[in-house]
mmCIF file of C-alpha atoms in Angstrom:
data_model
loop_
_atom_site.group_PDB
_atom_site.id
_atom_site.type_symbol
_atom_site.label_atom_id
_atom_site.label_comp_id
_atom_site.label_asym_id
_atom_site.label_seq_id
_atom_site.Cartn_x
_atom_site.Cartn_y
_atom_site.Cartn_z
ATOM 1 C CA UNK A 196 -1.272 -49.072 44.852
ATOM 2 C CA UNK A 197 -4.434 -48.416 43.284
ATOM 3 C CA UNK A 198 -5.471 -45.405 40.400
ATOM 4 C CA UNK A 199 -8.589 -44.081 39.404
ATOM 5 C CA UNK A 200 -10.481 -44.316 36.393
ATOM 6 C CA UNK A 201 -9.624 -40.824 34.371
ATOM 7 C CA UNK A 202 -13.129 -39.189 33.899
ATOM 8 C CA UNK A 203 -13.939 -35.819 32.758
ATOM 9 C CA UNK A 204 -17.014 -33.760 31.990
ATOM 10 C CA UNK A 205 -17.951 -30.769 30.273
ATOM 11 C CA UNK A 206 -21.482 -29.324 29.575
ATOM 12 C CA UNK A 207 -21.493 -27.820 25.951
ATOM 13 C CA UNK A 208 -23.873 -25.217 24.576
ATOM 14 C CA UNK A 209 -24.924 -27.221 20.969
ATOM 15 C CA UNK A 210 -26.735 -29.471 19.162
ATOM 16 C CA UNK A 211 -26.049 -33.125 20.367
ATOM 17 C CA UNK A 212 -25.112 -34.085 16.562
ATOM 18 C CA UNK A 213 -22.587 -31.673 16.364
ATOM 19 C CA UNK A 214 -20.755 -32.586 19.502
ATOM 20 C CA UNK A 215 -21.347 -36.423 18.430
ATOM 21 C CA UNK A 216 -19.726 -35.919 14.672
ATOM 22 C CA UNK A 217 -16.708 -33.981 16.258
ATOM 23 C CA UNK A 218 -16.000 -36.939 18.319
ATOM 24 C CA UNK A 219 -17.102 -39.852 16.306
ATOM 25 C CA UNK A 220 -15.480 -38.514 13.245
ATOM 26 C CA UNK A 221 -12.039 -39.269 12.964
ATOM 27 C CA UNK A 222 -11.004 -35.989 10.781
ATOM 28 C CA UNK A 223 -12.802 -33.439 13.111
ATOM 29 C CA UNK A 224 -11.669 -35.872 16.968
ATOM 30 C CA UNK A 225 -8.172 -35.902 15.694
ATOM 31 C CA UNK A 226 -7.812 -31.864 15.313
ATOM 32 C CA UNK A 227 -9.234 -30.982 19.339
ATOM 33 C CA UNK A 228 -7.938 -34.604 21.192
ATOM 34 C CA UNK A 229 -4.332 -33.340 22.484
ATOM 35 C CA UNK A 230 -3.906 -37.038 23.162
ATOM 36 C CA UNK A 231 -3.865 -37.913 18.898
ATOM 37 C CA UNK A 232 -2.044 -36.594 16.357
ATOM 38 C CA UNK A 233 -3.900 -39.054 13.725
ATOM 39 C CA UNK A 234 -6.850 -41.224 13.877
ATOM 40 C CA UNK A 235 -7.798 -43.592 11.121
ATOM 41 C CA UNK A 236 -10.473 -45.420 10.644
ATOM 42 C CA UNK A 237 -9.828 -49.114 9.265
ATOM 43 C CA UNK A 238 -12.327 -50.812 6.558
ATOM 44 C CA UNK A 239 -15.359 -52.418 8.482
ATOM 45 C CA UNK A 240 -17.063 -55.511 7.516
ATOM 46 C CA UNK A 241 -20.539 -56.353 7.723
ATOM 47 C CA UNK A 242 -21.649 -57.475 11.790
ATOM 48 C CA UNK A 243 -17.707 -56.588 13.196
ATOM 49 C CA UNK A 244 -17.064 -53.292 15.281
ATOM 50 C CA UNK A 245 -15.682 -50.757 13.411
ATOM 51 C CA UNK A 246 -11.818 -50.625 13.871
ATOM 52 C CA UNK A 247 -9.562 -47.926 13.987
ATOM 53 C CA UNK A 248 -5.489 -46.786 14.345
ATOM 54 C CA UNK A 249 -4.083 -44.275 16.155
ATOM 55 C CA UNK A 250 -0.913 -42.519 16.245
ATOM 56 C CA UNK A 251 0.391 -40.217 19.172
ATOM 57 C CA UNK A 252 3.823 -37.971 18.275
ATOM 58 C CA UNK A 253 5.618 -37.507 21.897
ATOM 59 C CA UNK A 254 8.544 -35.267 20.523
ATOM 60 C CA UNK A 255 12.018 -35.746 19.259
ATOM 61 C CA UNK A 256 10.722 -37.922 16.549
ATOM 62 C CA UNK A 257 9.260 -40.262 18.825
ATOM 63 C CA UNK A 258 5.758 -41.954 18.100
ATOM 64 C CA UNK A 259 3.331 -43.963 19.171
ATOM 65 C CA UNK A 260 0.703 -46.545 17.117
ATOM 66 C CA UNK A 261 -1.945 -48.381 18.666
ATOM 67 C CA UNK A 262 -5.334 -49.635 17.533
ATOM 68 C CA UNK A 263 -8.961 -49.537 18.537
ATOM 69 C CA UNK A 264 -12.366 -50.560 18.336
ATOM 70 C CA UNK A 265 -15.891 -49.302 18.617
ATOM 71 C CA UNK A 266 -17.359 -52.150 20.781
ATOM 72 C CA UNK A 267 -20.582 -50.410 20.243
ATOM 73 C CA UNK A 268 -23.034 -47.466 21.069
ATOM 74 C CA UNK A 269 -26.132 -47.064 22.405
ATOM 75 C CA UNK A 270 -28.839 -44.302 22.056
ATOM 76 C CA UNK A 271 -31.280 -43.916 24.698
ATOM 77 C CA UNK A 272 -35.281 -42.859 24.549
ATOM 78 C CA UNK A 273 -34.275 -39.579 26.784
ATOM 79 C CA UNK A 274 -31.739 -38.528 23.977
ATOM 80 C CA UNK A 275 -28.773 -39.686 25.360
ATOM 81 C CA UNK A 276 -26.187 -41.747 23.657
ATOM 82 C CA UNK A 277 -23.265 -43.805 24.579
ATOM 83 C CA UNK A 278 -20.063 -44.852 22.744
ATOM 84 C CA UNK A 279 -18.166 -47.783 24.306
ATOM 85 C CA UNK A 280 -14.382 -47.878 23.068
ATOM 86 C CA UNK A 281 -11.622 -50.769 23.374
ATOM 87 C CA UNK A 282 -7.670 -49.809 22.915
ATOM 88 C CA UNK A 283 -4.004 -50.904 23.303
ATOM 89 C CA UNK A 284 -0.851 -51.013 21.967
ATOM 90 C CA UNK A 285 1.651 -53.483 21.413
ATOM 91 C CA UNK A 286 4.526 -50.802 21.114
ATOM 92 C CA UNK A 287 6.950 -51.660 24.228
ATOM 93 C CA UNK A 288 7.744 -48.409 24.829
ATOM 94 C CA UNK A 289 4.195 -47.069 26.172
ATOM 95 C CA UNK A 290 3.248 -47.079 29.237
ATOM 96 C CA UNK A 291 -0.618 -47.965 28.307
ATOM 97 C CA UNK A 292 -1.114 -51.483 27.781
ATOM 98 C CA UNK A 293 -4.703 -51.910 26.798
ATOM 99 C CA UNK A 294 -8.211 -50.248 27.898
ATOM 100 C CA UNK A 295 -11.464 -49.456 27.873
ATOM 101 C CA UNK A 296 -13.625 -46.642 27.971
ATOM 102 C CA UNK A 297 -17.048 -44.496 26.521
ATOM 103 C CA UNK A 298 -18.150 -40.987 25.422
ATOM 104 C CA UNK A 299 -21.554 -40.383 26.843
ATOM 105 C CA UNK A 300 -23.685 -37.799 25.766
ATOM 106 C CA UNK A 301 -26.429 -36.133 27.559
ATOM 107 C CA UNK A 302 -28.652 -33.346 26.454
ATOM 108 C CA UNK A 303 -29.925 -30.909 29.044
ATOM 109 C CA UNK A 304 -32.505 -28.141 28.898
ATOM 110 C CA UNK A 305 -31.777 -24.890 27.373
ATOM 111 C CA UNK A 306 -29.829 -26.271 24.803
ATOM 112 C CA UNK A 307 -26.909 -27.633 26.349
ATOM 113 C CA UNK A 308 -25.036 -31.236 26.434
ATOM 114 C CA UNK A 309 -23.124 -32.713 28.939
ATOM 115 C CA UNK A 310 -20.414 -34.935 27.418
ATOM 116 C CA UNK A 311 -17.954 -36.974 29.422
ATOM 117 C CA UNK A 312 -15.579 -39.514 29.065
ATOM 118 C CA UNK A 313 -14.269 -42.283 31.408
ATOM 119 C CA UNK A 314 -11.942 -44.922 30.593
ATOM 120 C CA UNK A 315 -9.123 -46.622 32.246
ATOM 121 C CA UNK A 316 -6.113 -48.999 31.589
ATOM 122 C CA UNK A 317 -3.691 -51.404 32.464
ATOM 123 C CA UNK A 318 -0.070 -50.397 32.307
ATOM 124 C CA UNK A 319 3.863 -51.545 31.122
ATOM 125 C CA UNK A 320 6.676 -52.295 33.167
ATOM 126 C CA UNK A 321 4.940 -53.879 36.173
ATOM 127 C CA UNK A 322 5.324 -51.858 39.675
ATOM 128 C CA UNK A 323 8.065 -49.518 38.438
ATOM 129 C CA UNK A 324 5.391 -48.692 35.113
ATOM 130 C CA UNK A 325 2.244 -48.377 37.744
ATOM 131 C CA UNK A 326 4.028 -45.809 40.071
ATOM 132 C CA UNK A 327 5.087 -43.703 37.261
ATOM 133 C CA UNK A 328 1.540 -43.798 35.887
ATOM 134 C CA UNK A 329 -0.128 -43.374 39.017
ATOM 135 C CA UNK A 330 2.116 -40.183 40.003
ATOM 136 C CA UNK A 331 2.825 -38.998 36.925
ATOM 137 C CA UNK A 332 1.351 -40.362 33.674
ATOM 138 C CA UNK A 333 -2.124 -40.616 34.587
ATOM 139 C CA UNK A 334 -2.965 -37.272 35.954
ATOM 140 C CA UNK A 335 -1.143 -35.960 33.024
ATOM 141 C CA UNK A 336 -3.399 -37.743 31.007
ATOM 142 C CA UNK A 337 -6.491 -36.619 32.457
ATOM 143 C CA UNK A 338 -5.319 -33.228 32.030
ATOM 144 C CA UNK A 339 -4.907 -33.520 28.524
ATOM 145 C CA UNK A 340 -8.425 -34.726 27.975
ATOM 146 C CA UNK A 341 -9.600 -32.259 30.505
ATOM 147 C CA UNK A 342 -8.032 -29.191 27.896
ATOM 148 C CA UNK A 343 -8.867 -31.325 25.418
ATOM 149 C CA UNK A 344 -12.212 -30.909 25.735
ATOM 150 C CA UNK A 345 -12.544 -27.333 26.988
ATOM 151 C CA UNK A 346 -11.018 -27.078 23.064
ATOM 152 C CA UNK A 347 -13.998 -28.469 21.655
ATOM 153 C CA UNK A 348 -16.131 -26.779 23.794
ATOM 154 C CA UNK A 349 -15.006 -23.365 22.507
ATOM 155 C CA UNK A 350 -14.720 -25.247 19.105
ATOM 156 C CA UNK A 351 -18.002 -26.073 19.045
ATOM 157 C CA UNK A 352 -19.326 -23.094 21.362
ATOM 158 C CA UNK A 353 -17.396 -19.701 19.311
ATOM 159 C CA UNK A 354 -16.046 -21.632 16.115
ATOM 160 C CA UNK A 355 -12.444 -20.974 17.205
ATOM 161 C CA UNK A 356 -10.811 -23.646 15.604
ATOM 162 C CA UNK A 357 -8.499 -25.758 17.438
ATOM 163 C CA UNK A 358 -5.177 -25.214 15.570
ATOM 164 C CA UNK A 359 -5.469 -21.821 16.804
ATOM 165 C CA UNK A 360 -6.629 -22.321 20.226
ATOM 166 C CA UNK A 361 -3.425 -24.766 20.415
ATOM 167 C CA UNK A 362 -1.460 -21.845 19.346
ATOM 168 C CA UNK A 363 -2.866 -18.980 21.639
ATOM 169 C CA UNK A 364 -2.475 -21.778 24.532
ATOM 170 C CA UNK A 365 0.815 -23.273 24.447
ATOM 171 C CA UNK A 366 2.194 -19.919 23.086
ATOM 172 C CA UNK A 367 0.660 -18.037 26.237
ATOM 173 C CA UNK A 368 2.561 -21.129 28.662
ATOM 174 C CA UNK A 369 6.287 -20.707 27.170
ATOM 175 C CA UNK A 370 6.370 -17.039 27.526
ATOM 176 C CA UNK A 371 4.774 -17.856 31.747
ATOM 177 C CA UNK A 372 8.065 -20.132 31.652
ATOM 178 C CA UNK A 373 10.155 -17.599 29.832
ATOM 179 C CA UNK A 374 9.446 -14.325 32.408
ATOM 180 C CA UNK A 375 9.434 -16.986 35.245
ATOM 181 C CA UNK A 376 12.755 -18.422 34.098
ATOM 182 C CA UNK A 377 14.386 -14.523 33.893
ATOM 183 C CA UNK A 378 12.732 -13.230 37.201
ATOM 184 C CA UNK A 379 13.861 -15.935 38.750
ATOM 185 C CA UNK A 380 17.927 -15.755 37.204
ATOM 186 C CA UNK A 381 18.191 -12.231 37.687
ATOM 187 C CA UNK A 382 16.751 -12.388 41.216
ATOM 188 C CA UNK A 383 19.100 -15.510 42.477
ATOM 189 C CA UNK A 384 22.529 -14.824 39.883
ATOM 190 C CA UNK A 385 23.409 -11.078 39.876
ATOM 191 C CA UNK A 386 21.360 -10.525 43.004
ATOM 192 C CA UNK A 387 21.940 -13.217 45.765
ATOM 193 C CA UNK A 388 24.436 -14.980 44.918
ATOM 194 C CA UNK A 389 27.163 -12.773 43.550
ATOM 195 C CA UNK A 390 25.819 -9.487 44.652
ATOM 196 C CA UNK A 391 27.441 -8.260 41.184
ATOM 197 C CA UNK A 392 28.679 -4.167 41.327
ATOM 198 C CA UNK A 393 26.956 -3.388 38.856
ATOM 199 C CA UNK A 394 23.852 -3.850 40.686
ATOM 200 C CA UNK A 395 24.580 -2.340 43.582
ATOM 201 C CA UNK A 396 26.019 0.927 41.475
ATOM 202 C CA UNK A 397 22.846 0.608 39.654
ATOM 203 C CA UNK A 398 21.245 1.918 43.244
ATOM 204 C CA UNK A 399 23.821 3.971 44.509
ATOM 205 C CA UNK A 400 23.656 5.895 41.575
ATOM 206 C CA UNK A 401 20.036 6.305 41.328
ATOM 207 C CA UNK A 402 19.867 7.061 45.213
ATOM 208 C CA UNK A 403 22.096 8.434 48.104
ATOM 209 C CA UNK A 404 22.605 5.382 49.481
ATOM 210 C CA UNK A 405 25.780 3.822 51.214
ATOM 211 C CA UNK A 406 27.311 0.904 49.365
ATOM 212 C CA UNK A 407 26.313 -1.505 52.131
ATOM 213 C CA UNK A 408 22.812 0.180 52.000
ATOM 214 C CA UNK A 409 22.668 -0.424 48.066
ATOM 215 C CA UNK A 410 23.798 -3.969 48.593
ATOM 216 C CA UNK A 411 21.270 -4.539 50.556
ATOM 217 C CA UNK A 412 18.376 -3.276 48.764
ATOM 218 C CA UNK A 413 20.034 -5.176 46.170
ATOM 219 C CA UNK A 414 19.057 -8.456 47.986
ATOM 220 C CA UNK A 415 15.501 -7.317 49.015
ATOM 221 C CA UNK A 416 14.970 -6.700 45.221
ATOM 222 C CA UNK A 417 16.477 -10.909 44.624
ATOM 223 C CA UNK A 418 14.287 -12.420 46.900
ATOM 224 C CA UNK A 419 10.992 -10.454 45.650
ATOM 225 C CA UNK A 420 11.834 -11.323 41.418
ATOM 226 C CA UNK A 421 12.203 -14.579 42.876
ATOM 227 C CA UNK A 422 8.941 -14.598 44.117
ATOM 228 C CA UNK A 423 7.491 -12.877 41.097
ATOM 229 C CA UNK A 424 8.832 -15.684 38.889
ATOM 230 C CA UNK A 425 6.832 -18.072 41.113
ATOM 231 C CA UNK A 426 4.019 -16.510 40.765
ATOM 232 C CA UNK A 427 4.242 -17.096 37.377
ATOM 233 C CA UNK A 428 3.866 -20.837 37.410
ATOM 234 C CA UNK A 429 1.594 -20.195 40.559
ATOM 235 C CA UNK A 430 -1.260 -17.655 39.850
ATOM 236 C CA UNK A 431 -3.885 -18.414 37.483
ATOM 237 C CA UNK A 432 -4.579 -14.870 36.287
ATOM 238 C CA UNK A 433 -1.507 -14.195 34.389
ATOM 239 C CA UNK A 434 -3.005 -11.344 31.590
ATOM 240 C CA UNK A 435 -2.757 -9.493 34.975
ATOM 241 C CA UNK A 436 0.943 -10.207 35.238
ATOM 242 C CA UNK A 437 1.593 -9.288 31.259
ATOM 243 C CA UNK A 438 -0.378 -5.910 32.170
ATOM 244 C CA UNK A 439 2.350 -5.374 35.330
ATOM 245 C CA UNK A 440 5.542 -5.949 32.710
ATOM 246 C CA UNK A 441 4.282 -3.877 30.348
ATOM 247 C CA UNK A 442 3.924 -0.995 33.105
ATOM 248 C CA UNK A 443 7.332 -2.207 34.953
ATOM 249 C CA UNK A 444 9.628 -3.054 32.083
ATOM 250 C CA UNK A 445 9.704 0.556 30.772
ATOM 251 C CA UNK A 446 10.494 2.107 34.294
ATOM 252 C CA UNK A 447 13.247 -0.036 34.786
ATOM 253 C CA UNK A 448 14.847 0.665 31.753
ATOM 254 C CA UNK A 449 14.207 4.206 32.291
ATOM 255 C CA UNK A 450 15.757 3.894 36.150
ATOM 256 C CA UNK A 451 18.709 2.489 34.674
ATOM 257 C CA UNK A 452 19.671 5.058 32.386
ATOM 258 C CA UNK A 453 19.057 7.689 35.033
ATOM 259 C CA UNK A 454 21.514 5.575 37.166
ATOM 260 C CA UNK A 455 24.040 5.973 34.396
ATOM 261 C CA UNK A 456 23.386 6.373 31.238
ATOM 262 C CA UNK A 457 26.627 5.265 30.043
ATOM 263 C CA UNK A 458 24.436 1.663 30.255
ATOM 264 C CA UNK A 459 23.197 2.954 26.617
ATOM 265 C CA UNK A 460 27.114 2.363 25.420
ATOM 266 C CA UNK A 461 26.548 -1.418 26.784
ATOM 267 C CA UNK A 462 26.639 -4.508 23.969
ATOM 268 C CA UNK A 463 23.493 -6.301 26.298
ATOM 269 C CA UNK A 464 22.184 -2.986 27.404
ATOM 270 C CA UNK A 465 19.388 -2.471 30.380
ATOM 271 C CA UNK A 466 17.078 -0.471 27.301
ATOM 272 C CA UNK A 467 17.510 -2.986 24.606
ATOM 273 C CA UNK A 468 17.049 -5.876 26.985
ATOM 274 C CA UNK A 469 13.485 -4.743 28.528
ATOM 275 C CA UNK A 470 12.488 -3.397 25.026
ATOM 276 C CA UNK A 471 12.893 -6.707 24.374
ATOM 277 C CA UNK A 472 10.729 -8.079 27.322
ATOM 278 C CA UNK A 473 8.033 -5.046 27.110
ATOM 279 C CA UNK A 474 7.041 -6.637 23.345
ATOM 280 C CA UNK A 475 7.040 -9.859 24.770
ATOM 281 C CA UNK A 476 4.476 -8.806 26.989
ATOM 282 C CA UNK A 477 2.182 -7.021 25.497
ATOM 283 C CA UNK A 478 2.305 -10.414 22.912
ATOM 284 C CA UNK A 479 1.568 -12.099 26.424
ATOM 285 C CA UNK A 480 -0.983 -9.781 27.418
ATOM 286 C CA UNK A 481 -2.895 -10.312 23.869
ATOM 287 C CA UNK A 482 -2.642 -14.267 23.701
ATOM 288 C CA UNK A 483 -3.823 -14.409 27.417
ATOM 289 C CA UNK A 484 -7.554 -13.675 26.857
ATOM 290 C CA UNK A 485 -9.519 -16.281 26.970
ATOM 291 C CA UNK A 486 -6.980 -19.632 26.847
ATOM 292 C CA UNK A 487 -8.195 -22.778 27.003
ATOM 293 C CA UNK A 488 -7.803 -24.978 30.334
ATOM 294 C CA UNK A 489 -8.694 -27.840 31.777
ATOM 295 C CA UNK A 490 -10.239 -26.166 34.762
ATOM 296 C CA UNK A 491 -13.559 -25.675 32.788
ATOM 297 C CA UNK A 492 -14.218 -29.377 33.377
ATOM 298 C CA UNK A 493 -15.526 -31.870 35.754
ATOM 299 C CA UNK A 494 -13.266 -34.215 37.119
ATOM 300 C CA UNK A 495 -14.745 -36.893 39.449
ATOM 301 C CA UNK A 496 -17.907 -38.077 39.275
#
């Protein structure tokens, strides 16, 4: 099982000095790079590499601490620059043992800079660690690197702070997972598995169908809801889904009330439930405009 080095490349329309500073200055670097919570340069001795320490918060109060050093930097005659790194951690809970990599900054015509990185590392825990790294951790780390590069690009090109970008990104995905769960749950549990009488009665109350016909329509609706829930996970243009729900949820609330006005007195009335989902859809529609994405990066040489 052989894993390839992680490679990420992105064009940034800005001055090369700004890209250099944003990636070499620890205070700026830790703002946009999702892989690090903090980066601290250690006192530098003359004629020796720059040493630094880093921390990465992984949630639930857990944190990975590691070390790194700048092996060297090179400024070529064509204006390109390269910075090499050696990194690792002694912390036994970290999958990464030790690795090396480089940043490269290549000026292009039209005021553009190609910013790229390639790095590789050796994982811990033998065959099990190599398997986890190959199938899960390395793809996730590559994705995080690419997402961070896009955040950096937007920061330098548009002036939008990394913090505001990540807030929009994670809010967008939280809402996407929420709606995926809601649609799949309501399609699977009350409609397909349990065929709840309330679901059937709403169809009977709004349309002149027999009980069997209404039950059949409820099952069809359940399948459609599950498919729509899965669409939230795979469809890239989720802003369209938020917009569709902004139209759909008021319609659902109105049809439920028309079917049986008694639902207005229920503890969890469809009116307030759909109003809450409508409001969440409006928020999602606003947040989902121009969300950072790893897809804007080149991932292979």
